GROMACS .gro file of C-alpha atoms in nm:
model
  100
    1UNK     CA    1  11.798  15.278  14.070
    2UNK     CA    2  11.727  14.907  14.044
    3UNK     CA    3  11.506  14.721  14.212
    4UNK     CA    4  11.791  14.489  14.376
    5UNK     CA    5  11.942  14.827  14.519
    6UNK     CA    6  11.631  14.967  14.649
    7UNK     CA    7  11.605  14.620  14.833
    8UNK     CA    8  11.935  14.579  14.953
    9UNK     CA    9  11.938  14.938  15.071
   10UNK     CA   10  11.680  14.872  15.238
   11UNK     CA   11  11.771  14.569  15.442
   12UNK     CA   12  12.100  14.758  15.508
   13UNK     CA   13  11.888  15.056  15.679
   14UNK     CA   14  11.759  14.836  15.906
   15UNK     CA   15  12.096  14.716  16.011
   16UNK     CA   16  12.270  15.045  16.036
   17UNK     CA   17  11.963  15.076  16.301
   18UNK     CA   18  12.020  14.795  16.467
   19UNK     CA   19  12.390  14.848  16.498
   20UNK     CA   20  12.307  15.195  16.649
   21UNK     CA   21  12.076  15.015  16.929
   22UNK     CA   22  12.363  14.713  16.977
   23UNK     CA   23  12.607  14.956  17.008
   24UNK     CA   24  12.408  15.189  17.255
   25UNK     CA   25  12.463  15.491  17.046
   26UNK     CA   26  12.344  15.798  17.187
   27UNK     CA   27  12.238  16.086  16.995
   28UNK     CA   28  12.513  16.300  16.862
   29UNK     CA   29  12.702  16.020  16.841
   30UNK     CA   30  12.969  15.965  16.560
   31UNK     CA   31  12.906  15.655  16.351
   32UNK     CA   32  13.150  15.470  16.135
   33UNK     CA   33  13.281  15.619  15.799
   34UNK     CA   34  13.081  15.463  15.497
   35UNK     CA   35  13.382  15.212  15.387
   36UNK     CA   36  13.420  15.099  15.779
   37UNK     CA   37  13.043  15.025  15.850
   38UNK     CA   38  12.966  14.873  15.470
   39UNK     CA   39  13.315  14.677  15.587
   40UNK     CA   40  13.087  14.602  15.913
   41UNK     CA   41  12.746  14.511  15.794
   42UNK     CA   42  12.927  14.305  15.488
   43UNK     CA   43  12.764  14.507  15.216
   44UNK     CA   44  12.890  14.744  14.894
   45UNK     CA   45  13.001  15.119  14.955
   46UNK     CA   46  12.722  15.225  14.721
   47UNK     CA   47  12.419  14.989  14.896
   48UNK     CA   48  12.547  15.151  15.217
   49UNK     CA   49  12.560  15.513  15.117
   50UNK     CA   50  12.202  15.473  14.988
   51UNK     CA   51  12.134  15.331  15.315
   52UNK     CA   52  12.265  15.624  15.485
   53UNK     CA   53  12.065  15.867  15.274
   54UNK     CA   54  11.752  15.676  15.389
   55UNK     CA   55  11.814  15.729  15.731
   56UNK     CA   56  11.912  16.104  15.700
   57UNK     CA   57  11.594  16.156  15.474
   58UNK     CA   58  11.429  15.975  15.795
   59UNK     CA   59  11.596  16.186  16.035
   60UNK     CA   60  11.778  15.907  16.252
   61UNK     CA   61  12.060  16.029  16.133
   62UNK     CA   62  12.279  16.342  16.009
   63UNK     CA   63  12.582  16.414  15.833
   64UNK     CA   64  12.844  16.720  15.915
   65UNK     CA   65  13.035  16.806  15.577
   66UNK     CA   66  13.424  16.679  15.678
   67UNK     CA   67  13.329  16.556  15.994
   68UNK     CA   68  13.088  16.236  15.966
   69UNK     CA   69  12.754  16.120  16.012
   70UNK     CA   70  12.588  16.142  16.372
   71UNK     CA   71  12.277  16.031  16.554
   72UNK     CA   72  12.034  16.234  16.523
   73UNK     CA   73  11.841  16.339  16.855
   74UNK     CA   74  11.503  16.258  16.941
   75UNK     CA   75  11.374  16.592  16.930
   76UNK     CA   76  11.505  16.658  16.585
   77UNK     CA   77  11.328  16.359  16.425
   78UNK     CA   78  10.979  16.447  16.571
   79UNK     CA   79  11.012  16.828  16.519
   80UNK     CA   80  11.091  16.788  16.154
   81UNK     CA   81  10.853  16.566  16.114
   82UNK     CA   82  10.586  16.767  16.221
   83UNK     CA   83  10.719  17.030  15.992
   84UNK     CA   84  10.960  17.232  16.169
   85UNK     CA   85  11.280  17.313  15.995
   86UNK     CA   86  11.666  17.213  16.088
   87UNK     CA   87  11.708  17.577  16.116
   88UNK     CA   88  11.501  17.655  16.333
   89UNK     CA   89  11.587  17.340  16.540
   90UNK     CA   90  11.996  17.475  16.486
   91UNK     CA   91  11.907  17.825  16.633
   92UNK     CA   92  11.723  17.731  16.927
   93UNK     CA   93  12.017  17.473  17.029
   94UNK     CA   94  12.288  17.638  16.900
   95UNK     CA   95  12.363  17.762  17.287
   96UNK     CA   96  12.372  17.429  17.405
   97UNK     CA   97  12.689  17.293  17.153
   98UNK     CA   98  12.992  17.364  17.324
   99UNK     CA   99  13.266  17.558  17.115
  100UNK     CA  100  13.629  17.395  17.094
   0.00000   0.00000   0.00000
């Protein structure tokens, strides 16, 4: 990756953060798709998606295969960080997400 890339992908991490605080998003909470918030923020598809990785890697947020790219919780960003794994965090909650 470029230079430029790593620097714009930055810059757009920060405002995918900031548009989760404007837009009081809650953890758990669906974001945009990748085309509707690099449509948002005014940036490529490919700066955002790197953005988006960045901010999974950093757990503030987390993506569901087919179904999008949430919030993550709180708990979930200070537990992995301090080493615990996502599934350990998964079987411990898994009581509390309701089933459709």
């Amino acid at each position: 990756m470029n230079h430029y890339l790593h620097v714009k992908a930055d810059d757009a991490a920060e405002a995918i953060e900031n548009y989760i605080s404007m837009h009081n998003l809650n953890p758990h909470d669906r974001i945009p798709s990748e085309r509707a918030m690099a449509e948002e923020l005014g940036i490529n598809r490919t700066t955002c998606r790197e953005a988006l990785k960045r901010l999974e890697n950093e757990h503030i947020l987390y993506s569901i295969v087919g179904s999008g790219t949430y919030v993550a919780p709180p708990k979930l960003r200070t537990s992995i960080g301090m080493g615990f794994s996502l599934d350990a965090y998964c079987e411990v909650n898994a009581s509390s997400v309701p089933i459709n």
